[in-house]
PDB file of C-alpha atoms in Angstrom:
ATOM      1  CA  MET K   1       7.293  -4.015 -24.818  1.00  0.00           C
ATOM      2  CA  THR K   2       7.033  -4.502 -28.586  1.00  0.00           C
ATOM      3  CA  GLU K   3       4.539  -2.786 -30.839  1.00  0.00           C
ATOM      4  CA  ARG K   4       3.227  -6.188 -31.959  1.00  0.00           C
ATOM      5  CA  LYS K   5       2.244  -7.009 -28.392  1.00  0.00           C
ATOM      6  CA  LEU K   6       0.696  -3.616 -27.813  1.00  0.00           C
ATOM      7  CA  ARG K   7      -1.464  -4.199 -30.877  1.00  0.00           C
ATOM      8  CA  LYS K   8      -2.903  -7.304 -29.222  1.00  0.00           C
ATOM      9  CA  ILE K   9      -4.096  -5.218 -26.282  1.00  0.00           C
ATOM     10  CA  ASP K  10      -5.856  -2.764 -28.576  1.00  0.00           C
ATOM     11  CA  ALA K  11      -7.584  -5.487 -30.539  1.00  0.00           C
ATOM     12  CA  LEU K  12      -9.220  -6.847 -27.416  1.00  0.00           C
ATOM     13  CA  PHE K  13     -11.053  -3.579 -26.845  1.00  0.00           C
ATOM     14  CA  ALA K  14     -12.746  -3.398 -30.218  1.00  0.00           C
ATOM     15  CA  GLY K  15     -16.493  -3.981 -30.048  1.00  0.00           C
ATOM     16  CA  PRO K  16     -18.165  -6.829 -31.971  1.00  0.00           C
ATOM     17  CA  GLY K  17     -18.036  -6.066 -35.683  1.00  0.00           C
ATOM     18  CA  GLN K  18     -15.900  -2.968 -35.121  1.00  0.00           C
ATOM     19  CA  ALA K  19     -12.383  -2.287 -36.216  1.00  0.00           C
ATOM     20  CA  ALA K  20      -9.639  -2.152 -33.613  1.00  0.00           C
ATOM     21  CA  PRO K  21      -8.563   1.277 -32.308  1.00  0.00           C
ATOM     22  CA  ILE K  22      -5.844   3.197 -34.112  1.00  0.00           C
ATOM     23  CA  PRO K  23      -3.212   0.652 -35.260  1.00  0.00           C
ATOM     24  CA  VAL K  24       0.200   0.779 -33.638  1.00  0.00           C
ATOM     25  CA  SER K  25       1.696   1.898 -36.922  1.00  0.00           C
ATOM     26  CA  GLN K  26      -0.427   5.054 -36.649  1.00  0.00           C
ATOM     27  CA  ARG K  27       0.864   5.966 -33.229  1.00  0.00           C
ATOM     28  CA  ARG K  28       2.659   9.202 -33.717  1.00  0.00           C
ATOM     29  CA  LEU K  29       6.232   9.894 -32.737  1.00  0.00           C
ATOM     30  CA  GLU K  30       6.836  13.460 -31.674  1.00  0.00           C
ATOM     31  CA  VAL K  31       8.578  15.740 -29.240  1.00  0.00           C
ATOM     32  CA  ILE K  32       6.414  16.655 -26.239  1.00  0.00           C
ATOM     33  CA  PRO K  33       7.079  19.457 -23.685  1.00  0.00           C
ATOM     34  CA  HIS K  34       7.676  18.162 -20.160  1.00  0.00           C
ATOM     35  CA  ASP K  35       5.079  20.508 -18.696  1.00  0.00           C
ATOM     36  CA  LEU K  36       2.306  18.731 -20.630  1.00  0.00           C
ATOM     37  CA  ILE K  37       3.164  15.306 -19.179  1.00  0.00           C
ATOM     38  CA  ASP K  38       1.510  13.961 -16.014  1.00  0.00           C
ATOM     39  CA  ALA K  39       2.390  10.865 -14.024  1.00  0.00           C
ATOM     40  CA  HIS K  40      -0.191   8.120 -14.189  1.00  0.00           C
ATOM     41  CA  PRO K  41      -2.596   8.692 -11.258  1.00  0.00           C
ATOM     42  CA  LYS K  42      -2.200   5.064 -10.163  1.00  0.00           C
ATOM     43  CA  HIS K  43       1.543   4.824 -10.695  1.00  0.00           C
ATOM     44  CA  PRO K  44       2.574   2.421  -7.917  1.00  0.00           C
ATOM     45  CA  PHE K  45       6.310   3.094  -7.810  1.00  0.00           C
ATOM     46  CA  LYS K  46       8.346   5.509  -5.736  1.00  0.00           C
ATOM     47  CA  PRO K  47       9.522   8.652  -7.569  1.00  0.00           C
ATOM     48  CA  TYR K  48      12.801   7.999  -9.333  1.00  0.00           C
ATOM     49  CA  ASN K  49      15.716   9.926  -7.775  1.00  0.00           C
ATOM     50  CA  GLY K  50      18.565   9.012 -10.111  1.00  0.00           C
ATOM     51  CA  GLU K  51      19.657   5.862  -8.261  1.00  0.00           C
ATOM     52  CA  GLY K  52      19.485   2.351  -9.638  1.00  0.00           C
ATOM     53  CA  ARG K  53      20.406   3.113 -13.269  1.00  0.00           C
ATOM     54  CA  PRO K  54      24.106   4.043 -13.273  1.00  0.00           C
ATOM     55  CA  GLY K  55      25.119   5.767 -16.445  1.00  0.00           C
ATOM     56  CA  LEU K  56      21.614   6.641 -17.630  1.00  0.00           C
ATOM     57  CA  LEU K  57      21.911  10.337 -16.795  1.00  0.00           C
ATOM     58  CA  GLU K  58      25.337  10.556 -18.449  1.00  0.00           C
ATOM     59  CA  SER K  59      23.962   8.824 -21.541  1.00  0.00           C
ATOM     60  CA  VAL K  60      21.027  11.235 -21.784  1.00  0.00           C
ATOM     61  CA  GLN K  61      23.307  14.220 -21.252  1.00  0.00           C
ATOM     62  CA  THR K  62      25.602  13.029 -24.050  1.00  0.00           C
ATOM     63  CA  MET K  63      23.240  11.562 -26.628  1.00  0.00           C
ATOM     64  CA  GLY K  64      19.742  12.526 -25.522  1.00  0.00           C
ATOM     65  CA  VAL K  65      16.863  10.095 -25.030  1.00  0.00           C
ATOM     66  CA  LEU K  66      17.399   7.284 -27.534  1.00  0.00           C
ATOM     67  CA  GLN K  67      14.256   5.288 -26.727  1.00  0.00           C
ATOM     68  CA  PRO K  68      10.968   7.227 -26.800  1.00  0.00           C
ATOM     69  CA  ILE K  69       8.787   7.275 -23.739  1.00  0.00           C
ATOM     70  CA  LEU K  70       5.199   6.075 -24.093  1.00  0.00           C
ATOM     71  CA  LEU K  71       2.340   8.521 -23.515  1.00  0.00           C
ATOM     72  CA  GLN K  72      -1.430   8.248 -23.423  1.00  0.00           C
ATOM     73  CA  ALA K  73      -3.057  11.284 -25.023  1.00  0.00           C
ATOM     74  CA  LYS K  74      -5.875  12.826 -22.982  1.00  0.00           C
ATOM     75  CA  PRO K  75      -8.890  14.811 -24.268  1.00  0.00           C
ATOM     76  CA  ASP K  76      -7.704  18.013 -22.563  1.00  0.00           C
ATOM     77  CA  GLY K  77      -4.502  18.150 -24.591  1.00  0.00           C
ATOM     78  CA  ARG K  78      -2.270  16.760 -21.839  1.00  0.00           C
ATOM     79  CA  TYR K  79      -0.508  13.402 -21.736  1.00  0.00           C
ATOM     80  CA  THR K  80      -0.272  10.604 -19.176  1.00  0.00           C
ATOM     81  CA  LEU K  81       3.123   8.935 -18.823  1.00  0.00           C
ATOM     82  CA  LEU K  82       2.900   5.144 -19.128  1.00  0.00           C
ATOM     83  CA  ALA K  83       6.521   4.095 -19.638  1.00  0.00           C
ATOM     84  CA  GLY K  84       9.752   6.033 -19.315  1.00  0.00           C
ATOM     85  CA  TYR K  85       9.736   7.636 -15.857  1.00  0.00           C
ATOM     86  CA  LYS K  86      13.507   7.284 -15.487  1.00  0.00           C
ATOM     87  CA  ARG K  87      14.151   8.642 -18.981  1.00  0.00           C
ATOM     88  CA  LEU K  88      11.948  11.658 -18.294  1.00  0.00           C
ATOM     89  CA  TYR K  89      13.696  12.295 -14.969  1.00  0.00           C
ATOM     90  CA  CYS K  90      17.153  12.136 -16.530  1.00  0.00           C
ATOM     91  CA  ASN K  91      16.056  14.292 -19.441  1.00  0.00           C
ATOM     92  CA  THR K  92      14.903  16.928 -16.955  1.00  0.00           C
ATOM     93  CA  GLN K  93      18.153  16.693 -14.982  1.00  0.00           C
ATOM     94  CA  ALA K  94      20.063  17.135 -18.228  1.00  0.00           C
ATOM     95  CA  GLY K  95      18.410  20.526 -18.610  1.00  0.00           C
ATOM     96  CA  ASN K  96      16.009  19.586 -21.400  1.00  0.00           C
ATOM     97  CA  ARG K  97      12.387  20.676 -21.462  1.00  0.00           C
ATOM     98  CA  GLU K  98      11.097  18.420 -24.253  1.00  0.00           C
ATOM     99  CA  ILE K  99      11.325  14.683 -24.856  1.00  0.00           C
ATOM    100  CA  LEU K 100      10.814  12.237 -27.695  1.00  0.00           C
ATOM    101  CA  ALA K 101       7.616  10.277 -27.141  1.00  0.00           C
ATOM    102  CA  LEU K 102       5.430   7.647 -28.763  1.00  0.00           C
ATOM    103  CA  VAL K 103       1.894   9.012 -28.341  1.00  0.00           C
ATOM    104  CA  ASP K 104      -1.165   6.764 -28.365  1.00  0.00           C
ATOM    105  CA  GLU K 105      -4.442   8.580 -28.943  1.00  0.00           C
ATOM    106  CA  ASP K 106      -6.742   5.673 -28.284  1.00  0.00           C
ATOM    107  CA  ILE K 107      -5.320   3.286 -25.716  1.00  0.00           C
ATOM    108  CA  PRO K 108      -7.935   2.130 -23.151  1.00  0.00           C
ATOM    109  CA  ASP K 109      -7.336   2.955 -19.495  1.00  0.00           C
ATOM    110  CA  ALA K 110      -7.236  -0.701 -18.407  1.00  0.00           C
ATOM    111  CA  ALA K 111      -4.567  -1.521 -20.995  1.00  0.00           C
ATOM    112  CA  ALA K 112      -2.643   1.614 -19.978  1.00  0.00           C
ATOM    113  CA  GLU K 113      -2.573   0.424 -16.371  1.00  0.00           C
ATOM    114  CA  LEU K 114      -1.164  -2.947 -17.409  1.00  0.00           C
ATOM    115  CA  ILE K 115       1.589  -1.182 -19.350  1.00  0.00           C
ATOM    116  CA  VAL K 116       2.511   0.970 -16.340  1.00  0.00           C
ATOM    117  CA  THR K 117       3.044  -2.045 -14.082  1.00  0.00           C
ATOM    118  CA  GLN K 118       4.583  -4.439 -16.536  1.00  0.00           C
ATOM    119  CA  THR K 119       7.147  -2.190 -18.185  1.00  0.00           C
ATOM    120  CA  ASN K 120       8.740  -1.668 -14.775  1.00  0.00           C
ATOM    121  CA  ALA K 121       8.625  -5.359 -13.884  1.00  0.00           C
ATOM    122  CA  THR K 122      10.016  -6.405 -17.263  1.00  0.00           C
ATOM    123  CA  GLN K 123      12.794  -3.838 -17.570  1.00  0.00           C
ATOM    124  CA  TYR K 124      14.056  -3.568 -14.020  1.00  0.00           C
ATOM    125  CA  GLY K 125      13.203  -6.838 -12.306  1.00  0.00           C
ATOM    126  CA  LEU K 126      11.006  -7.670  -9.353  1.00  0.00           C
ATOM    127  CA  GLY K 127      13.978  -7.741  -6.994  1.00  0.00           C
ATOM    128  CA  ASP K 128      14.194  -3.956  -7.223  1.00  0.00           C
ATOM    129  CA  PHE K 129      10.620  -3.449  -6.010  1.00  0.00           C
ATOM    130  CA  LEU K 130       9.929  -2.254  -2.494  1.00  0.00           C
ATOM    131  CA  PRO K 131       7.109  -4.147  -0.747  1.00  0.00           C
ATOM    132  CA  SER K 132       4.822  -1.134  -1.201  1.00  0.00           C
ATOM    133  CA  GLU K 133       5.621  -0.982  -4.920  1.00  0.00           C
ATOM    134  CA  MET K 134       4.958  -4.677  -5.370  1.00  0.00           C
ATOM    135  CA  ALA K 135       1.714  -4.362  -3.404  1.00  0.00           C
ATOM    136  CA  TYR K 136       0.304  -1.510  -5.459  1.00  0.00           C
ATOM    137  CA  ALA K 137       1.596  -2.918  -8.757  1.00  0.00           C
ATOM    138  CA  LEU K 138      -0.218  -6.202  -8.132  1.00  0.00           C
ATOM    139  CA  LYS K 139      -3.365  -4.400  -6.982  1.00  0.00           C
ATOM    140  CA  MET K 140      -3.298  -2.126 -10.018  1.00  0.00           C
ATOM    141  CA  GLU K 141      -2.833  -5.070 -12.360  1.00  0.00           C
ATOM    142  CA  LEU K 142      -5.620  -7.049 -10.688  1.00  0.00           C
ATOM    143  CA  ASP K 143      -8.000  -4.097 -10.990  1.00  0.00           C
ATOM    144  CA  ALA K 144      -7.046  -3.608 -14.653  1.00  0.00           C
ATOM    145  CA  LEU K 145      -7.635  -7.259 -15.505  1.00  0.00           C
ATOM    146  CA  THR K 146     -10.941  -7.211 -13.634  1.00  0.00           C
ATOM    147  CA  GLU K 147     -12.034  -4.224 -15.701  1.00  0.00           C
ATOM    148  CA  LEU K 148     -10.736  -5.878 -18.854  1.00  0.00           C
ATOM    149  CA  ARG K 149     -12.758  -9.013 -18.113  1.00  0.00           C
ATOM    150  CA  ARG K 150     -15.857  -6.898 -17.563  1.00  0.00           C
ATOM    151  CA  GLN K 151     -15.432  -5.060 -20.854  1.00  0.00           C
ATOM    152  CA  LEU K 152     -14.758  -8.228 -22.803  1.00  0.00           C
ATOM    153  CA  LYS K 153     -17.891  -9.877 -21.446  1.00  0.00           C
ATOM    154  CA  GLU K 154     -19.904  -6.752 -22.161  1.00  0.00           C
ATOM    155  CA  LYS K 155     -18.694  -6.673 -25.761  1.00  0.00           C
ATOM    156  CA  GLY K 156     -19.061 -10.423 -26.292  1.00  0.00           C
ATOM    157  CA  GLU K 157     -15.377 -10.903 -27.113  1.00  0.00           C
ATOM    158  CA  THR K 158     -14.207 -14.449 -27.799  1.00  0.00           C
ATOM    159  CA  ALA K 159     -10.437 -13.886 -27.685  1.00  0.00           C
ATOM    160  CA  ASP K 160      -8.814 -16.671 -25.717  1.00  0.00           C
ATOM    161  CA  ARG K 161      -5.942 -14.746 -24.189  1.00  0.00           C
ATOM    162  CA  ILE K 162      -4.357 -11.372 -23.480  1.00  0.00           C
ATOM    163  CA  GLU K 163      -0.674 -10.821 -24.130  1.00  0.00           C
ATOM    164  CA  VAL K 164       0.954  -7.829 -22.472  1.00  0.00           C
ATOM    165  CA  GLY K 165       4.692  -7.403 -22.363  1.00  0.00           C
ATOM    166  CA  ASN K 166       6.136 -10.863 -21.920  1.00  0.00           C
ATOM    167  CA  ARG K 167       3.094 -12.234 -20.092  1.00  0.00           C
ATOM    168  CA  VAL K 168       0.093 -14.140 -21.334  1.00  0.00           C
ATOM    169  CA  TYR K 169      -3.271 -14.158 -19.542  1.00  0.00           C
ATOM    170  CA  HIS K 170      -5.715 -16.810 -20.738  1.00  0.00           C
ATOM    171  CA  MET K 171      -9.260 -15.520 -20.921  1.00  0.00           C
ATOM    172  CA  VAL K 172     -10.712 -18.802 -19.701  1.00  0.00           C
ATOM    173  CA  HIS K 173      -8.790 -18.268 -16.471  1.00  0.00           C
ATOM    174  CA  LEU K 174      -9.518 -14.584 -15.995  1.00  0.00           C
ATOM    175  CA  GLU K 175     -12.027 -15.481 -13.294  1.00  0.00           C
ATOM    176  CA  ARG K 176      -8.919 -16.402 -11.318  1.00  0.00           C
ATOM    177  CA  SER K 177      -7.000 -13.248 -12.181  1.00  0.00           C
ATOM    178  CA  ARG K 178      -5.103 -13.193  -8.890  1.00  0.00           C
ATOM    179  CA  ASP K 179      -3.601 -16.627  -9.507  1.00  0.00           C
ATOM    180  CA  ASN K 180      -2.579 -15.639 -13.032  1.00  0.00           C
ATOM    181  CA  ILE K 181      -0.946 -12.443 -11.806  1.00  0.00           C
ATOM    182  CA  ALA K 182       0.925 -14.381  -9.115  1.00  0.00           C
ATOM    183  CA  LYS K 183       2.258 -16.786 -11.719  1.00  0.00           C
ATOM    184  CA  ALA K 184       3.247 -13.937 -14.041  1.00  0.00           C
ATOM    185  CA  TYR K 185       5.254 -12.310 -11.236  1.00  0.00           C
ATOM    186  CA  GLY K 186       6.850 -15.568 -10.140  1.00  0.00           C
ATOM    187  CA  LEU K 187       4.933 -15.597  -6.860  1.00  0.00           C
ATOM    188  CA  LYS K 188       2.766 -18.143  -5.112  1.00  0.00           C
ATOM    189  CA  PRO K 189      -0.926 -17.144  -4.969  1.00  0.00           C
ATOM    190  CA  ILE K 190      -0.721 -16.691  -1.192  1.00  0.00           C
ATOM    191  CA  GLU K 191       2.286 -14.370  -1.620  1.00  0.00           C
ATOM    192  CA  ALA K 192       0.435 -12.240  -4.173  1.00  0.00           C
ATOM    193  CA  GLN K 193      -2.577 -12.123  -1.856  1.00  0.00           C
ATOM    194  CA  ARG K 194      -0.389 -10.914   1.017  1.00  0.00           C
ATOM    195  CA  TYR K 195       1.156  -8.160  -1.071  1.00  0.00           C
ATOM    196  CA  ILE K 196      -2.248  -6.951  -2.292  1.00  0.00           C
ATOM    197  CA  GLN K 197      -3.531  -6.961   1.297  1.00  0.00           C
ATOM    198  CA  LEU K 198      -0.718  -4.551   2.228  1.00  0.00           C
ATOM    199  CA  THR K 199      -2.475  -1.818   0.237  1.00  0.00           C
ATOM    200  CA  LYS K 200      -4.936  -1.589   3.153  1.00  0.00           C
ATOM    201  CA  LEU K 201      -2.163  -0.649   5.542  1.00  0.00           C
ATOM    202  CA  LEU K 202      -1.746   2.938   6.740  1.00  0.00           C
ATOM    203  CA  PRO K 203       0.872   4.664   4.532  1.00  0.00           C
ATOM    204  CA  ALA K 204       3.114   5.328   7.546  1.00  0.00           C
ATOM    205  CA  LEU K 205       3.014   1.643   8.523  1.00  0.00           C
ATOM    206  CA  LEU K 206       3.671   0.610   4.919  1.00  0.00           C
ATOM    207  CA  ASP K 207       6.744   2.854   4.981  1.00  0.00           C
ATOM    208  CA  LEU K 208       7.980   0.871   7.987  1.00  0.00           C
ATOM    209  CA  VAL K 209       7.521  -2.324   5.970  1.00  0.00           C
ATOM    210  CA  ASP K 210       9.600  -0.799   3.155  1.00  0.00           C
ATOM    211  CA  GLN K 211      12.265   0.109   5.717  1.00  0.00           C
ATOM    212  CA  LYS K 212      12.223  -3.507   7.021  1.00  0.00           C
ATOM    213  CA  TYR K 213      11.321  -2.229  10.481  1.00  0.00           C
ATOM    214  CA  LEU K 214       8.093  -4.228  10.183  1.00  0.00           C
ATOM    215  CA  PRO K 215       8.116  -7.720   8.639  1.00  0.00           C
ATOM    216  CA  ILE K 216       5.783  -8.143   5.660  1.00  0.00           C
ATOM    217  CA  ARG K 217       3.666 -10.767   7.420  1.00  0.00           C
ATOM    218  CA  THR K 218       3.270  -8.491  10.439  1.00  0.00           C
ATOM    219  CA  GLY K 219       2.124  -5.717   8.118  1.00  0.00           C
ATOM    220  CA  VAL K 220      -0.388  -8.063   6.497  1.00  0.00           C
ATOM    221  CA  VAL K 221      -1.956  -8.856   9.874  1.00  0.00           C
ATOM    222  CA  LEU K 222      -2.147  -5.174  10.816  1.00  0.00           C
ATOM    223  CA  SER K 223      -3.735  -4.317   7.459  1.00  0.00           C
ATOM    224  CA  THR K 224      -6.828  -6.313   8.430  1.00  0.00           C
ATOM    225  CA  LEU K 225      -7.452  -3.998  11.403  1.00  0.00           C
ATOM    226  CA  PRO K 226      -9.419  -0.709  11.306  1.00  0.00           C
ATOM    227  CA  GLU K 227      -7.621   2.601  10.969  1.00  0.00           C
ATOM    228  CA  GLU K 228      -7.977   3.592  14.614  1.00  0.00           C
ATOM    229  CA  ILE K 229      -6.245   0.404  15.801  1.00  0.00           C
ATOM    230  CA  GLN K 230      -3.519   0.760  13.178  1.00  0.00           C
ATOM    231  CA  THR K 231      -2.981   4.350  14.317  1.00  0.00           C
ATOM    232  CA  ALA K 232      -2.585   3.206  17.923  1.00  0.00           C
ATOM    233  CA  VAL K 233      -0.062   0.573  16.843  1.00  0.00           C
ATOM    234  CA  LEU K 234       1.851   3.200  14.871  1.00  0.00           C
ATOM    235  CA  GLY K 235       2.050   5.399  17.953  1.00  0.00           C
ATOM    236  CA  CYS K 236       3.706   2.604  19.938  1.00  0.00           C
ATOM    237  CA  LEU K 237       6.121   1.842  17.109  1.00  0.00           C
ATOM    238  CA  LYS K 238       7.142   5.508  16.999  1.00  0.00           C
ATOM    239  CA  GLU K 239       8.088   5.160  20.666  1.00  0.00           C
ATOM    240  CA  GLY K 240      10.673   2.574  19.632  1.00  0.00           C
ATOM    241  CA  ARG K 241       8.670  -0.551  20.422  1.00  0.00           C
ATOM    242  CA  ALA K 242       8.931  -3.640  18.208  1.00  0.00           C
ATOM    243  CA  LEU K 243       6.081  -5.763  16.911  1.00  0.00           C
ATOM    244  CA  THR K 244       6.321  -9.431  15.950  1.00  0.00           C
ATOM    245  CA  VAL K 245       3.795 -11.257  13.806  1.00  0.00           C
ATOM    246  CA  ASN K 246       2.647 -13.257  16.845  1.00  0.00           C
ATOM    247  CA  ARG K 247       1.959 -10.105  18.812  1.00  0.00           C
ATOM    248  CA  ALA K 248       0.144  -8.605  15.830  1.00  0.00           C
ATOM    249  CA  GLN K 249      -2.015 -11.723  15.645  1.00  0.00           C
ATOM    250  CA  ALA K 250      -2.789 -11.370  19.356  1.00  0.00           C
ATOM    251  CA  ILE K 251      -3.910  -7.782  18.766  1.00  0.00           C
ATOM    252  CA  LYS K 252      -6.117  -8.950  15.911  1.00  0.00           C
ATOM    253  CA  ALA K 253      -7.618 -11.777  17.965  1.00  0.00           C
ATOM    254  CA  GLU K 254      -8.559  -9.456  20.837  1.00  0.00           C
ATOM    255  CA  TYR K 255     -10.039  -6.939  18.406  1.00  0.00           C
ATOM    256  CA  GLN K 256     -12.138  -9.632  16.709  1.00  0.00           C
ATOM    257  CA  ALA K 257     -13.374 -10.714  20.123  1.00  0.00           C
ATOM    258  CA  GLY K 258     -14.659  -7.166  20.632  1.00  0.00           C
ATOM    259  CA  GLU K 259     -12.407  -6.596  23.622  1.00  0.00           C
ATOM    260  CA  LEU K 260      -9.834  -4.168  22.227  1.00  0.00           C
ATOM    261  CA  THR K 261      -9.906  -0.370  22.112  1.00  0.00           C
ATOM    262  CA  PRO K 262      -7.209   1.898  20.678  1.00  0.00           C
ATOM    263  CA  GLU K 263      -6.137   2.703  24.245  1.00  0.00           C
ATOM    264  CA  GLY K 264      -5.790  -1.004  24.993  1.00  0.00           C
ATOM    265  CA  VAL K 265      -3.223  -1.551  22.246  1.00  0.00           C
ATOM    266  CA  ARG K 266      -0.382  -0.346  24.462  1.00  0.00           C
ATOM    267  CA  LYS K 267      -0.471  -3.412  26.676  1.00  0.00           C
ATOM    268  CA  PHE K 268       0.805  -5.487  23.753  1.00  0.00           C
ATOM    269  CA  PHE K 269       3.961  -3.366  23.561  1.00  0.00           C
ATOM    270  CA  TYR K 270       4.791  -2.786  27.220  1.00  0.00           C
ATOM    271  CA  GLN K 271       5.576  -5.372  29.857  1.00  0.00           C
ATOM    272  CA  PRO K 272       3.773  -4.915  33.206  1.00  0.00           C
ATOM    273  CA  ALA K 273       7.001  -3.564  34.710  1.00  0.00           C
ATOM    274  CA  ASP K 274       7.062  -0.818  32.065  1.00  0.00           C
ATOM    275  CA  ILE K 275       3.612   0.474  32.941  1.00  0.00           C
ATOM    276  CA  PRO K 276       3.477   2.771  35.992  1.00  0.00           C
ATOM    277  CA  LYS K 277       1.350   1.179  38.674  1.00  0.00           C
ATOM    278  CA  LYS K 278      -1.263   3.107  40.601  1.00  0.00           C
ATOM    279  CA  ALA K 279      -0.439   3.640  44.275  1.00  0.00           C
ATOM    280  CA  THR K 280      -2.406   1.374  46.635  1.00  0.00           C
ATOM    281  CA  ILE K 281      -2.807   1.620  50.430  1.00  0.00           C
ATOM    282  CA  SER K 282      -3.950  -0.973  52.927  1.00  0.00           C
ATOM    283  CA  LEU K 283      -4.771  -0.473  56.625  1.00  0.00           C
ATOM    284  CA  ARG K 284      -3.354  -2.820  59.219  1.00  0.00           C
ATOM    285  CA  SER K 285      -5.924  -4.945  61.008  1.00  0.00           C
ATOM    286  CA  GLY K 286      -4.960  -3.367  64.327  1.00  0.00           C
ATOM    287  CA  VAL K 287      -5.877   0.105  63.046  1.00  0.00           C
ATOM    288  CA  ILE K 288      -9.243  -1.114  61.743  1.00  0.00           C
ATOM    289  CA  LYS K 289     -10.090  -2.799  65.073  1.00  0.00           C
ATOM    290  CA  LYS K 290      -9.074   0.344  66.976  1.00  0.00           C
ATOM    291  CA  TYR K 291     -11.334   2.761  65.078  1.00  0.00           C
ATOM    292  CA  PHE K 292     -14.085   0.599  63.588  1.00  0.00           C
ATOM    293  CA  THR K 293     -16.519  -2.047  64.739  1.00  0.00           C
ATOM    294  CA  ALA K 294     -16.942  -5.484  63.212  1.00  0.00           C
ATOM    295  CA  GLU K 295     -20.428  -4.527  62.002  1.00  0.00           C
ATOM    296  CA  GLN K 296     -19.183  -1.703  59.760  1.00  0.00           C
ATOM    297  CA  SER K 297     -18.869  -2.514  56.052  1.00  0.00           C
ATOM    298  CA  LYS K 298     -15.853  -1.823  53.820  1.00  0.00           C
ATOM    299  CA  GLU K 299     -17.777   1.001  52.160  1.00  0.00           C
ATOM    300  CA  GLU K 300     -18.419   2.694  55.506  1.00  0.00           C
ATOM    301  CA  ILE K 301     -14.776   2.347  56.523  1.00  0.00           C
ATOM    302  CA  GLN K 302     -13.655   3.824  53.184  1.00  0.00           C
ATOM    303  CA  ARG K 303     -16.012   6.808  53.502  1.00  0.00           C
ATOM    304  CA  THR K 304     -14.793   7.473  57.048  1.00  0.00           C
ATOM    305  CA  VAL K 305     -11.136   7.319  56.010  1.00  0.00           C
ATOM    306  CA  GLU K 306     -11.789   9.699  53.066  1.00  0.00           C
ATOM    307  CA  GLU K 307     -13.587  12.174  55.350  1.00  0.00           C
ATOM    308  CA  ALA K 308     -10.788  11.992  57.921  1.00  0.00           C
ATOM    309  CA  LEU K 309      -8.199  12.685  55.221  1.00  0.00           C
ATOM    310  CA  ARG K 310     -10.234  15.616  53.917  1.00  0.00           C
ATOM    311  CA  LEU K 311     -10.420  17.191  57.382  1.00  0.00           C
ATOM    312  CA  TYR K 312      -6.749  16.503  57.996  1.00  0.00           C
ATOM    313  CA  PHE K 313      -5.569  18.302  54.853  1.00  0.00           C
ATOM    314  CA  GLU K 314      -7.978  21.206  55.368  1.00  0.00           C
ATOM    315  CA  ARG K 315      -6.495  21.905  58.797  1.00  0.00           C
ATOM    316  CA  ARG K 316      -2.880  21.800  57.646  1.00  0.00           C
TER     317      ARG K 316
END
């Protein structure tokens, strides 16, 4: 992301008649101790473990960090990491305890969130994202743009577009932020909607989606169900049972009809032959005629049989 583009974000947050926040040229470049840097609280990506960037660790070990990371300064003297998670990881693995950083004192939270999502998408490509990462990145970006739209309306801004990274969001279309985000990520609106819906899935089920044990569309259906039903589904999956999207839709349909309890979820995973049947007993007609009259009801016959069995087992 270039400094020119970052400046455009800042300018959008200036109030009517006010100057923009600290210009990009005034962002300070300095060395920051690792122990003062915190991950962004909404960072949607899995912790970096050294895979996926061959040669980066060796480069940092040999020449140090050549491109500064980007930090958001916080009032308490700490810093939030916006861009450079892999560089910070490799710098730590190289045995260093400080890192070169570009520090922004005045970047708004909504703009910071856009930077977190888009630097990853721009630098490393969407194909490297796990479904959970894509889901939370899209959700985070949607929330940031929603907040941005609110602030712009509140301040009476007339800017016609937002440019972040290599993406342009037209203000006139911000009411349809989801469609704009989908286009920016090369997705169809329905695909973006499905990914965002996945954020309502239990973390353990979302892990199964990442592992490709659950198809994305199956996960989307499950994410519309309450936690107790999702938990019951997870229990069956842990027993080695599979779940197709059609079966997930059947679970959802029965729940919406008000006929499904968490205990009832199991029937969607086990065939009748898999479920132990309760033992049943029937008396031959000859036995009934021998000991009972035609006038006696089924209830009377049952009570008599139960009493006879009780006496039989007591005498044994």
